[in-house]
């Protein structure tokens, strides 16, 4: 292979730009046509002349309309190979009678573990399309592999398409793996290292799990039948254990395992019978077939695909160290939650106890006594304060009113004395002291003001200044 630029006929179709259609007065639906030549010697009359781009487009549409050419596998011998500066590979694929131009783009070429070289017999997978600018058809290659693998690859793709159409690979059919299976089933060969790898992983990660092995051949003639039989034994054993009331003895998950190998070595796991047995197994199946780069149809049908058998064993059981850490974490959280709940309950009980203590008669009487004493103290203090304030107000008012009131009292006393003197002079005792007397009839006490009121024989009482005299009226002469 050289570094020369590819030939003109091998340019990729995505570099081409369709020319604008040419429309003439005689163009009709279905393509552009050049204007009809005038009639005359050497001319055409009534013929439709197509442009080159119209013919190329018609051929391209015809090729793209054929579903057989959209996904093809072609076997042949590699001819001249050219690598462009962009990294694309251009080569021819030929047999005894024909040759096919091929384009292999850089990304697909670099992702392939196989390189096309002149003289090799290979099988290419791609599509047929037309490069408009050069008017040539070519194969746009997606993958290249040696011709010896071509038949197996075709069978692989055909079986895959058939089973996918039946829904065996649908994601909705996938079942979740059990969290902590008591029994793990393994369908594999007893003579290989795979079983020991799986056993070591299970013992290291989850030694509580019981390993149930169903032996089978994983390579060679008749191996698909033994794999199906191994899966069937695990299914029947699980059904019998569950019917007997011993569900923990039944495999909760099954590992189908085999080490790495070539496509022919792993072909038993592409067998349609094995794929159907995996898809219809009563418990989840983990595929641990080959290495990470190996792909089988069992990987699509299994509930979980693991890159290696050891990885499959790690997927089906938890790590005991992680489980212990999780248990300790949950225990700490539970203890914290219980402590919080107990603390809350203790506080509530204490509050209820205080409330009940406050409702006891002794406590209520003590509280009432304390409250009455407090109120009495407040009332005494308030009254004392009020009396002191009133006293200060009275003293202040007394101080202000002492002089005017004293003057008014002296004036009143003088007037009283004067009035008393005047009254004393006019009083009956003063008149009697001057020698007068008051005469009253003894019978009725009436004052005698004239002699006619006291006829002879009338008993009288005479009041003088210093006593009273009893007298009787005698006959007046």
GROMACS .gro file of C-alpha atoms in nm:
model
  477
    1UNK     CA    1   0.000   0.000   0.000
    2UNK     CA    2   0.126   0.347  -0.080
    3UNK     CA    3   0.045   0.698   0.031
    4UNK     CA    4  -0.067   0.814  -0.310
    5UNK     CA    5  -0.397   0.995  -0.351
    6UNK     CA    6  -0.694   0.774  -0.449
    7UNK     CA    7  -0.798   0.752  -0.811
    8UNK     CA    8  -1.069   0.980  -0.941
    9UNK     CA    9  -1.324   0.699  -0.957
   10UNK     CA   10  -1.293   0.623  -0.584
   11UNK     CA   11  -1.390   0.954  -0.426
   12UNK     CA   12  -1.644   0.916  -0.138
   13UNK     CA   13  -2.002   0.996  -0.222
   14UNK     CA   14  -2.035   1.243   0.069
   15UNK     CA   15  -1.784   1.472  -0.111
   16UNK     CA   16  -2.014   1.510  -0.411
   17UNK     CA   17  -2.255   1.799  -0.467
   18UNK     CA   18  -2.550   1.730  -0.688
   19UNK     CA   19  -2.562   1.974  -0.979
   20UNK     CA   20  -2.871   2.185  -1.016
   21UNK     CA   21  -3.129   2.021  -1.242
   22UNK     CA   22  -3.156   2.164  -1.588
   23UNK     CA   23  -3.509   2.234  -1.693
   24UNK     CA   24  -3.595   2.289  -2.056
   25UNK     CA   25  -3.921   2.373  -2.222
   26UNK     CA   26  -3.964   2.003  -2.306
   27UNK     CA   27  -3.877   1.874  -1.953
   28UNK     CA   28  -4.133   1.649  -1.788
   29UNK     CA   29  -4.177   1.493  -1.440
   30UNK     CA   30  -3.927   1.220  -1.362
   31UNK     CA   31  -3.608   1.405  -1.462
   32UNK     CA   32  -3.462   1.709  -1.633
   33UNK     CA   33  -3.410   1.699  -2.005
   34UNK     CA   34  -3.214   1.917  -2.239
   35UNK     CA   35  -3.414   2.118  -2.488
   36UNK     CA   36  -3.512   1.914  -2.790
   37UNK     CA   37  -3.297   1.976  -3.092
   38UNK     CA   38  -3.470   2.133  -3.389
   39UNK     CA   39  -3.586   1.907  -3.664
   40UNK     CA   40  -3.369   1.886  -3.966
   41UNK     CA   41  -3.093   1.685  -4.118
   42UNK     CA   42  -2.896   1.505  -3.852
   43UNK     CA   43  -3.131   1.629  -3.575
   44UNK     CA   44  -3.377   1.446  -3.350
   45UNK     CA   45  -3.748   1.481  -3.338
   46UNK     CA   46  -3.972   1.346  -3.061
   47UNK     CA   47  -3.682   1.201  -2.856
   48UNK     CA   48  -3.612   1.275  -2.484
   49UNK     CA   49  -3.244   1.347  -2.427
   50UNK     CA   50  -3.123   1.304  -2.066
   51UNK     CA   51  -2.833   1.477  -1.901
   52UNK     CA   52  -2.552   1.269  -1.756
   53UNK     CA   53  -2.651   1.371  -1.402
   54UNK     CA   54  -3.006   1.254  -1.469
   55UNK     CA   55  -2.884   0.910  -1.569
   56UNK     CA   56  -2.652   0.895  -1.267
   57UNK     CA   57  -2.932   1.002  -1.036
   58UNK     CA   58  -3.167   0.740  -1.179
   59UNK     CA   59  -2.906   0.468  -1.130
   60UNK     CA   60  -2.839   0.591  -0.775
   61UNK     CA   61  -3.211   0.593  -0.689
   62UNK     CA   62  -3.247   0.243  -0.828
   63UNK     CA   63  -2.957   0.117  -0.617
   64UNK     CA   64  -3.081   0.288  -0.301
   65UNK     CA   65  -3.429   0.153  -0.358
   66UNK     CA   66  -3.305  -0.208  -0.350
   67UNK     CA   67  -3.303  -0.322   0.019
   68UNK     CA   68  -3.062  -0.605  -0.064
   69UNK     CA   69  -2.787  -0.352  -0.136
   70UNK     CA   70  -2.835  -0.150   0.186
   71UNK     CA   71  -2.667  -0.419   0.400
   72UNK     CA   72  -2.441  -0.659   0.208
   73UNK     CA   73  -2.164  -0.908   0.283
   74UNK     CA   74  -1.927  -0.950  -0.014
   75UNK     CA   75  -1.638  -1.195  -0.042
   76UNK     CA   76  -1.346  -1.144  -0.278
   77UNK     CA   77  -0.976  -1.086  -0.323
   78UNK     CA   78  -0.832  -0.747  -0.232
   79UNK     CA   79  -0.674  -0.568  -0.528
   80UNK     CA   80  -0.487  -0.242  -0.534
   81UNK     CA   81  -0.509  -0.055  -0.196
   82UNK     CA   82  -0.461   0.320  -0.159
   83UNK     CA   83  -0.460   0.522   0.167
   84UNK     CA   84  -0.550   0.891   0.132
   85UNK     CA   85  -0.398   1.172   0.337
   86UNK     CA   86  -0.724   1.181   0.534
   87UNK     CA   87  -0.675   0.817   0.638
   88UNK     CA   88  -0.945   0.664   0.416
   89UNK     CA   89  -0.867   0.333   0.239
   90UNK     CA   90  -0.964   0.274  -0.125
   91UNK     CA   91  -0.932  -0.073  -0.277
   92UNK     CA   92  -1.093  -0.313  -0.521
   93UNK     CA   93  -1.258  -0.642  -0.437
   94UNK     CA   94  -1.248  -0.890  -0.727
   95UNK     CA   95  -1.320  -1.246  -0.829
   96UNK     CA   96  -1.267  -1.440  -1.156
   97UNK     CA   97  -1.516  -1.230  -1.357
   98UNK     CA   98  -1.574  -0.888  -1.188
   99UNK     CA   99  -1.438  -0.630  -0.948
  100UNK     CA  100  -1.604  -0.392  -0.702
  101UNK     CA  101  -1.466  -0.055  -0.590
  102UNK     CA  102  -1.464  -0.017  -0.210
  103UNK     CA  103  -1.426   0.282   0.022
  104UNK     CA  104  -1.329   0.226   0.388
  105UNK     CA  105  -1.347   0.546   0.591
  106UNK     CA  106  -1.080   0.631   0.846
  107UNK     CA  107  -1.284   0.587   1.168
  108UNK     CA  108  -1.412   0.242   1.068
  109UNK     CA  109  -1.066   0.137   0.945
  110UNK     CA  110  -0.887   0.240   1.266
  111UNK     CA  111  -1.150   0.065   1.480
  112UNK     CA  112  -1.088  -0.265   1.300
  113UNK     CA  113  -0.829  -0.517   1.422
  114UNK     CA  114  -0.782  -0.640   1.063
  115UNK     CA  115  -0.624  -0.446   0.777
  116UNK     CA  116  -0.708  -0.507   0.410
  117UNK     CA  117  -0.396  -0.593   0.207
  118UNK     CA  118  -0.356  -0.668  -0.161
  119UNK     CA  119  -0.390  -1.038  -0.238
  120UNK     CA  120  -0.588  -1.130   0.074
  121UNK     CA  121  -0.927  -1.296   0.045
  122UNK     CA  122  -1.170  -1.111   0.272
  123UNK     CA  123  -1.537  -1.058   0.349
  124UNK     CA  124  -1.651  -0.695   0.366
  125UNK     CA  125  -1.970  -0.569   0.529
  126UNK     CA  126  -2.125  -0.245   0.403
  127UNK     CA  127  -2.365  -0.089   0.155
  128UNK     CA  128  -2.370  -0.025  -0.219
  129UNK     CA  129  -2.413   0.334  -0.336
  130UNK     CA  130  -2.327   0.561  -0.632
  131UNK     CA  131  -2.067   0.837  -0.633
  132UNK     CA  132  -2.246   1.097  -0.843
  133UNK     CA  133  -1.942   1.303  -0.943
  134UNK     CA  134  -1.776   1.008  -1.119
  135UNK     CA  135  -2.087   0.809  -1.200
  136UNK     CA  136  -1.953   0.488  -1.047
  137UNK     CA  137  -2.106   0.256  -0.792
  138UNK     CA  138  -1.894   0.134  -0.503
  139UNK     CA  139  -1.918  -0.043  -0.166
  140UNK     CA  140  -1.894   0.177   0.141
  141UNK     CA  141  -1.728  -0.065   0.385
  142UNK     CA  142  -1.813  -0.076   0.757
  143UNK     CA  143  -1.602  -0.383   0.851
  144UNK     CA  144  -1.350  -0.622   0.698
  145UNK     CA  145  -1.261  -0.974   0.814
  146UNK     CA  146  -1.077  -1.271   0.672
  147UNK     CA  147  -1.281  -1.481   0.430
  148UNK     CA  148  -1.252  -1.789   0.650
  149UNK     CA  149  -1.489  -1.620   0.898
  150UNK     CA  150  -1.735  -1.504   0.641
  151UNK     CA  151  -1.978  -1.795   0.665
  152UNK     CA  152  -1.987  -1.782   1.045
  153UNK     CA  153  -2.040  -1.407   1.042
  154UNK     CA  154  -2.328  -1.441   0.798
  155UNK     CA  155  -2.485  -1.714   1.010
  156UNK     CA  156  -2.433  -1.499   1.320
  157UNK     CA  157  -2.609  -1.199   1.166
  158UNK     CA  158  -2.890  -1.408   1.022
  159UNK     CA  159  -2.962  -1.582   1.354
  160UNK     CA  160  -2.936  -1.253   1.539
  161UNK     CA  161  -3.187  -1.086   1.305
  162UNK     CA  162  -3.429  -1.379   1.335
  163UNK     CA  163  -3.424  -1.393   1.715
  164UNK     CA  164  -3.437  -1.015   1.749
  165UNK     CA  165  -3.749  -1.010   1.533
  166UNK     CA  166  -3.909  -1.259   1.774
  167UNK     CA  167  -3.837  -1.023   2.065
  168UNK     CA  168  -3.588  -1.247   2.247
  169UNK     CA  169  -3.343  -0.958   2.286
  170UNK     CA  170  -3.595  -0.695   2.405
  171UNK     CA  171  -3.486  -0.497   2.708
  172UNK     CA  172  -3.834  -0.532   2.858
  173UNK     CA  173  -3.769  -0.906   2.904
  174UNK     CA  174  -3.463  -0.849   3.122
  175UNK     CA  175  -3.511  -0.948   3.486
  176UNK     CA  176  -3.331  -0.793   3.784
  177UNK     CA  177  -3.080  -1.006   3.972
  178UNK     CA  178  -3.159  -1.113   4.331
  179UNK     CA  179  -2.977  -0.907   4.593
  180UNK     CA  180  -2.847  -1.192   4.813
  181UNK     CA  181  -2.903  -1.530   4.648
  182UNK     CA  182  -2.880  -1.830   4.879
  183UNK     CA  183  -2.787  -2.060   4.589
  184UNK     CA  184  -2.604  -1.970   4.267
  185UNK     CA  185  -2.625  -2.204   3.969
  186UNK     CA  186  -2.335  -2.237   3.723
  187UNK     CA  187  -2.351  -2.407   3.384
  188UNK     CA  188  -1.996  -2.462   3.259
  189UNK     CA  189  -1.730  -2.723   3.200
  190UNK     CA  190  -1.586  -2.908   3.500
  191UNK     CA  191  -1.240  -2.931   3.344
  192UNK     CA  192  -1.174  -2.565   3.276
  193UNK     CA  193  -1.039  -2.292   3.501
  194UNK     CA  194  -1.366  -2.098   3.477
  195UNK     CA  195  -1.537  -2.298   3.752
  196UNK     CA  196  -1.248  -2.242   3.992
  197UNK     CA  197  -1.246  -1.869   3.914
  198UNK     CA  198  -1.618  -1.845   3.986
  199UNK     CA  199  -1.581  -2.045   4.309
  200UNK     CA  200  -1.297  -1.824   4.436
  201UNK     CA  201  -1.491  -1.507   4.365
  202UNK     CA  202  -1.803  -1.637   4.543
  203UNK     CA  203  -1.601  -1.750   4.846
  204UNK     CA  204  -1.427  -1.415   4.866
  205UNK     CA  205  -1.732  -1.194   4.817
  206UNK     CA  206  -2.025  -1.392   4.964
  207UNK     CA  207  -1.924  -1.723   5.128
  208UNK     CA  208  -2.282  -1.778   5.252
  209UNK     CA  209  -2.394  -1.857   4.895
  210UNK     CA  210  -2.423  -2.224   4.793
  211UNK     CA  211  -2.273  -2.317   4.454
  212UNK     CA  212  -2.476  -2.554   4.235
  213UNK     CA  213  -2.287  -2.673   3.925
  214UNK     CA  214  -2.449  -2.823   3.617
  215UNK     CA  215  -2.177  -2.963   3.389
  216UNK     CA  216  -2.173  -2.921   3.011
  217UNK     CA  217  -1.934  -2.906   2.717
  218UNK     CA  218  -1.864  -2.550   2.606
  219UNK     CA  219  -1.683  -2.623   2.278
  220UNK     CA  220  -1.694  -2.864   1.994
  221UNK     CA  221  -1.945  -3.093   1.832
  222UNK     CA  222  -2.259  -3.149   2.040
  223UNK     CA  223  -2.180  -2.876   2.292
  224UNK     CA  224  -2.507  -2.679   2.228
  225UNK     CA  225  -2.710  -2.986   2.330
  226UNK     CA  226  -2.515  -3.026   2.655
  227UNK     CA  227  -2.552  -2.655   2.739
  228UNK     CA  228  -2.929  -2.675   2.688
  229UNK     CA  229  -2.939  -2.989   2.901
  230UNK     CA  230  -2.738  -2.822   3.179
  231UNK     CA  231  -2.977  -2.529   3.190
  232UNK     CA  232  -3.273  -2.766   3.188
  233UNK     CA  233  -3.129  -2.961   3.485
  234UNK     CA  234  -3.095  -2.639   3.685
  235UNK     CA  235  -3.453  -2.542   3.600
  236UNK     CA  236  -3.594  -2.884   3.697
  237UNK     CA  237  -3.394  -2.893   4.019
  238UNK     CA  238  -3.521  -2.547   4.114
  239UNK     CA  239  -3.881  -2.647   4.045
  240UNK     CA  240  -3.844  -2.960   4.259
  241UNK     CA  241  -3.691  -2.765   4.551
  242UNK     CA  242  -3.964  -2.504   4.544
  243UNK     CA  243  -4.235  -2.771   4.526
  244UNK     CA  244  -4.077  -2.943   4.828
  245UNK     CA  245  -4.081  -2.622   5.030
  246UNK     CA  246  -3.702  -2.566   5.006
  247UNK     CA  247  -3.677  -2.252   4.790
  248UNK     CA  248  -3.331  -2.164   4.926
  249UNK     CA  249  -3.190  -2.484   4.776
  250UNK     CA  250  -3.303  -2.376   4.427
  251UNK     CA  251  -3.071  -2.160   4.220
  252UNK     CA  252  -3.192  -1.799   4.238
  253UNK     CA  253  -2.963  -1.696   3.953
  254UNK     CA  254  -2.763  -1.890   3.690
  255UNK     CA  255  -2.421  -1.810   3.545
  256UNK     CA  256  -2.349  -1.946   3.196
  257UNK     CA  257  -1.970  -1.926   3.174
  258UNK     CA  258  -1.682  -2.005   2.943
  259UNK     CA  259  -1.334  -1.865   2.888
  260UNK     CA  260  -1.221  -1.670   2.584
  261UNK     CA  261  -1.151  -1.807   2.239
  262UNK     CA  262  -1.198  -1.757   1.869
  263UNK     CA  263  -1.531  -1.720   1.694
  264UNK     CA  264  -1.532  -2.092   1.616
  265UNK     CA  265  -1.454  -2.177   1.981
  266UNK     CA  266  -1.746  -1.969   2.104
  267UNK     CA  267  -1.987  -2.077   1.833
  268UNK     CA  268  -2.190  -2.301   2.065
  269UNK     CA  269  -2.314  -1.986   2.241
  270UNK     CA  270  -2.448  -1.854   1.909
  271UNK     CA  271  -2.661  -2.165   1.859
  272UNK     CA  272  -3.031  -2.087   1.836
  273UNK     CA  273  -3.123  -2.364   2.080
  274UNK     CA  274  -2.889  -2.228   2.346
  275UNK     CA  275  -3.012  -1.873   2.299
  276UNK     CA  276  -3.375  -1.983   2.338
  277UNK     CA  277  -3.290  -2.187   2.648
  278UNK     CA  278  -3.128  -1.881   2.806
  279UNK     CA  279  -3.419  -1.653   2.716
  280UNK     CA  280  -3.681  -1.891   2.857
  281UNK     CA  281  -3.495  -1.998   3.173
  282UNK     CA  282  -3.716  -1.953   3.485
  283UNK     CA  283  -3.457  -1.753   3.682
  284UNK     CA  284  -3.229  -1.468   3.570
  285UNK     CA  285  -2.926  -1.575   3.365
  286UNK     CA  286  -2.591  -1.394   3.362
  287UNK     CA  287  -2.375  -1.448   3.054
  288UNK     CA  288  -2.003  -1.473   3.133
  289UNK     CA  289  -1.880  -1.606   2.800
  290UNK     CA  290  -1.537  -1.516   2.663
  291UNK     CA  291  -1.347  -1.197   2.723
  292UNK     CA  292  -1.469  -0.838   2.715
  293UNK     CA  293  -1.424  -0.806   2.336
  294UNK     CA  294  -1.605  -1.134   2.260
  295UNK     CA  295  -1.973  -1.106   2.167
  296UNK     CA  296  -2.216  -1.397   2.137
  297UNK     CA  297  -2.590  -1.418   2.088
  298UNK     CA  298  -2.625  -1.549   2.443
  299UNK     CA  299  -2.509  -1.204   2.560
  300UNK     CA  300  -2.815  -1.047   2.397
  301UNK     CA  301  -3.060  -1.303   2.538
  302UNK     CA  302  -2.922  -1.312   2.894
  303UNK     CA  303  -3.066  -1.086   3.160
  304UNK     CA  304  -2.718  -0.945   3.233
  305UNK     CA  305  -2.400  -0.967   3.028
  306UNK     CA  306  -2.065  -0.981   3.212
  307UNK     CA  307  -1.731  -0.922   3.035
  308UNK     CA  308  -1.569  -1.231   3.196
  309UNK     CA  309  -1.678  -1.531   3.408
  310UNK     CA  310  -1.515  -1.378   3.718
  311UNK     CA  311  -1.705  -1.054   3.656
  312UNK     CA  312  -2.026  -1.257   3.628
  313UNK     CA  313  -1.959  -1.407   3.973
  314UNK     CA  314  -1.902  -1.058   4.112
  315UNK     CA  315  -2.233  -0.941   3.966
  316UNK     CA  316  -2.455  -1.214   4.114
  317UNK     CA  317  -2.350  -1.175   4.481
  318UNK     CA  318  -2.278  -0.868   4.694
  319UNK     CA  319  -1.945  -0.796   4.857
  320UNK     CA  320  -1.954  -0.906   5.221
  321UNK     CA  321  -1.730  -0.617   5.322
  322UNK     CA  322  -1.968  -0.370   5.164
  323UNK     CA  323  -2.259  -0.553   5.327
  324UNK     CA  324  -2.092  -0.534   5.669
  325UNK     CA  325  -2.021  -0.165   5.618
  326UNK     CA  326  -2.381  -0.109   5.512
  327UNK     CA  327  -2.509  -0.300   5.817
  328UNK     CA  328  -2.287  -0.099   6.049
  329UNK     CA  329  -2.396   0.225   5.887
  330UNK     CA  330  -2.762   0.128   5.918
  331UNK     CA  331  -2.705   0.018   6.279
  332UNK     CA  332  -2.550   0.355   6.360
  333UNK     CA  333  -2.840   0.532   6.193
  334UNK     CA  334  -3.089   0.311   6.377
  335UNK     CA  335  -2.921   0.373   6.711
  336UNK     CA  336  -2.916   0.747   6.645
  337UNK     CA  337  -3.282   0.737   6.546
  338UNK     CA  338  -3.373   0.531   6.854
  339UNK     CA  339  -3.175   0.765   7.079
  340UNK     CA  340  -3.356   1.060   6.930
  341UNK     CA  341  -3.693   0.891   6.971
  342UNK     CA  342  -3.614   0.789   7.331
  343UNK     CA  343  -3.493   1.139   7.412
  344UNK     CA  344  -3.811   1.284   7.270
  345UNK     CA  345  -4.022   1.035   7.468
  346UNK     CA  346  -3.828   1.109   7.789
  347UNK     CA  347  -3.888   1.480   7.741
  348UNK     CA  348  -4.256   1.417   7.678
  349UNK     CA  349  -4.284   1.196   7.991
  350UNK     CA  350  -4.106   1.462   8.198
  351UNK     CA  351  -4.344   1.726   8.065
  352UNK     CA  352  -4.645   1.505   8.143
  353UNK     CA  353  -4.508   1.438   8.493
  354UNK     CA  354  -4.471   1.810   8.555
  355UNK     CA  355  -4.824   1.862   8.431
  356UNK     CA  356  -4.956   1.586   8.659
  357UNK     CA  357  -4.760   1.723   8.954
  358UNK     CA  358  -4.922   2.057   8.894
  359UNK     CA  359  -5.268   1.900   8.909
  360UNK     CA  360  -5.227   1.739   9.255
  361UNK     CA  361  -5.437   1.903   9.538
  362UNK     CA  362  -5.130   1.970   9.750
  363UNK     CA  363  -4.953   2.131   9.461
  364UNK     CA  364  -5.259   2.331   9.366
  365UNK     CA  365  -5.309   2.446   9.728
  366UNK     CA  366  -4.943   2.537   9.754
  367UNK     CA  367  -4.965   2.724   9.427
  368UNK     CA  368  -5.285   2.899   9.540
  369UNK     CA  369  -5.125   2.985   9.875
  370UNK     CA  370  -4.819   3.118   9.703
  371UNK     CA  371  -5.030   3.313   9.460
  372UNK     CA  372  -5.249   3.460   9.736
  373UNK     CA  373  -4.940   3.558   9.933
  374UNK     CA  374  -4.796   3.713   9.624
  375UNK     CA  375  -5.119   3.899   9.552
  376UNK     CA  376  -5.144   4.009   9.917
  377UNK     CA  377  -4.789   4.138   9.905
  378UNK     CA  378  -4.868   4.323   9.587
  379UNK     CA  379  -5.192   4.463   9.736
  380UNK     CA  380  -5.015   4.567  10.058
  381UNK     CA  381  -4.741   4.731   9.865
  382UNK     CA  382  -4.993   4.906   9.644
  383UNK     CA  383  -5.204   5.027   9.940
  384UNK     CA  384  -4.898   5.141  10.130
  385UNK     CA  385  -4.777   5.326   9.828
  386UNK     CA  386  -5.122   5.482   9.780
  387UNK     CA  387  -5.150   5.580  10.148
  388UNK     CA  388  -4.806   5.731  10.144
  389UNK     CA  389  -4.897   5.926   9.836
  390UNK     CA  390  -5.226   6.041   9.992
  391UNK     CA  391  -5.045   6.133  10.313
  392UNK     CA  392  -4.796   6.338  10.123
  393UNK     CA  393  -5.081   6.505   9.938
  394UNK     CA  394  -5.269   6.582  10.265
  395UNK     CA  395  -4.955   6.716  10.426
  396UNK     CA  396  -4.891   6.929  10.124
  397UNK     CA  397  -5.253   7.052  10.124
  398UNK     CA  398  -5.241   7.111  10.503
  399UNK     CA  399  -4.932   7.318  10.468
  400UNK     CA  400  -5.095   7.525  10.199
  401UNK     CA  401  -5.429   7.570  10.386
  402UNK     CA  402  -5.298   7.620  10.746
  403UNK     CA  403  -5.275   8.005  10.737
  404UNK     CA  404  -5.603   8.086  10.557
  405UNK     CA  405  -5.797   7.836  10.768
  406UNK     CA  406  -5.643   7.969  11.092
  407UNK     CA  407  -5.740   8.321  11.002
  408UNK     CA  408  -6.089   8.220  10.914
  409UNK     CA  409  -6.120   8.019  11.237
  410UNK     CA  410  -6.004   8.314  11.448
  411UNK     CA  411  -6.253   8.541  11.274
  412UNK     CA  412  -6.529   8.290  11.321
  413UNK     CA  413  -6.437   8.234  11.684
  414UNK     CA  414  -6.455   8.611  11.749
  415UNK     CA  415  -6.790   8.633  11.578
  416UNK     CA  416  -6.907   8.331  11.776
  417UNK     CA  417  -6.796   8.488  12.102
  418UNK     CA  418  -6.977   8.810  12.014
  419UNK     CA  419  -7.289   8.621  11.921
  420UNK     CA  420  -7.260   8.413  12.235
  421UNK     CA  421  -7.241   8.735  12.446
  422UNK     CA  422  -7.542   8.878  12.273
  423UNK     CA  423  -7.736   8.560  12.321
  424UNK     CA  424  -7.632   8.536  12.684
  425UNK     CA  425  -7.778   8.879  12.747
  426UNK     CA  426  -8.105   8.772  12.589
  427UNK     CA  427  -8.117   8.427  12.744
  428UNK     CA  428  -8.394   8.340  13.001
  429UNK     CA  429  -8.138   8.269  13.271
  430UNK     CA  430  -8.003   8.623  13.242
  431UNK     CA  431  -8.360   8.763  13.273
  432UNK     CA  432  -8.431   8.546  13.573
  433UNK     CA  433  -8.101   8.663  13.728
  434UNK     CA  434  -8.230   9.018  13.709
  435UNK     CA  435  -8.527   8.921  13.933
  436UNK     CA  436  -8.782   8.801  13.692
  437UNK     CA  437  -8.967   8.464  13.721
  438UNK     CA  438  -9.153   8.229  13.492
  439UNK     CA  439  -9.492   8.109  13.615
  440UNK     CA  440  -9.644   7.787  13.482
  441UNK     CA  441  -9.966   7.610  13.576
  442UNK     CA  442  -9.887   7.289  13.747
  443UNK     CA  443 -10.171   7.113  13.572
  444UNK     CA  444 -10.049   7.156  13.217
  445UNK     CA  445  -9.720   7.350  13.243
  446UNK     CA  446  -9.856   7.640  13.043
  447UNK     CA  447  -9.692   7.978  13.106
  448UNK     CA  448  -9.922   8.218  13.284
  449UNK     CA  449  -9.902   8.553  13.114
  450UNK     CA  450 -10.208   8.719  13.273
  451UNK     CA  451 -10.407   8.673  13.594
  452UNK     CA  452 -10.705   8.537  13.419
  453UNK     CA  453 -10.515   8.231  13.325
  454UNK     CA  454 -10.466   8.134  13.688
  455UNK     CA  455 -10.791   8.156  13.886
  456UNK     CA  456 -10.797   8.111  14.257
  457UNK     CA  457 -10.683   7.778  14.375
  458UNK     CA  458 -10.465   7.713  14.070
  459UNK     CA  459 -10.145   7.537  14.157
  460UNK     CA  460  -9.844   7.706  14.005
  461UNK     CA  461  -9.472   7.645  13.958
  462UNK     CA  462  -9.262   7.954  13.972
  463UNK     CA  463  -8.917   7.939  13.807
  464UNK     CA  464  -8.662   8.185  13.952
  465UNK     CA  465  -8.288   8.226  13.875
  466UNK     CA  466  -8.170   7.965  14.121
  467UNK     CA  467  -8.462   7.724  14.149
  468UNK     CA  468  -8.836   7.667  14.135
  469UNK     CA  469  -9.111   7.751  14.382
  470UNK     CA  470  -9.451   7.582  14.413
  471UNK     CA  471  -9.741   7.820  14.484
  472UNK     CA  472 -10.122   7.835  14.479
  473UNK     CA  473 -10.337   8.128  14.376
  474UNK     CA  474 -10.547   8.260  14.655
  475UNK     CA  475 -10.863   8.452  14.621
  476UNK     CA  476 -10.783   8.796  14.497
  477UNK     CA  477 -10.946   9.088  14.672
   0.00000   0.00000   0.00000
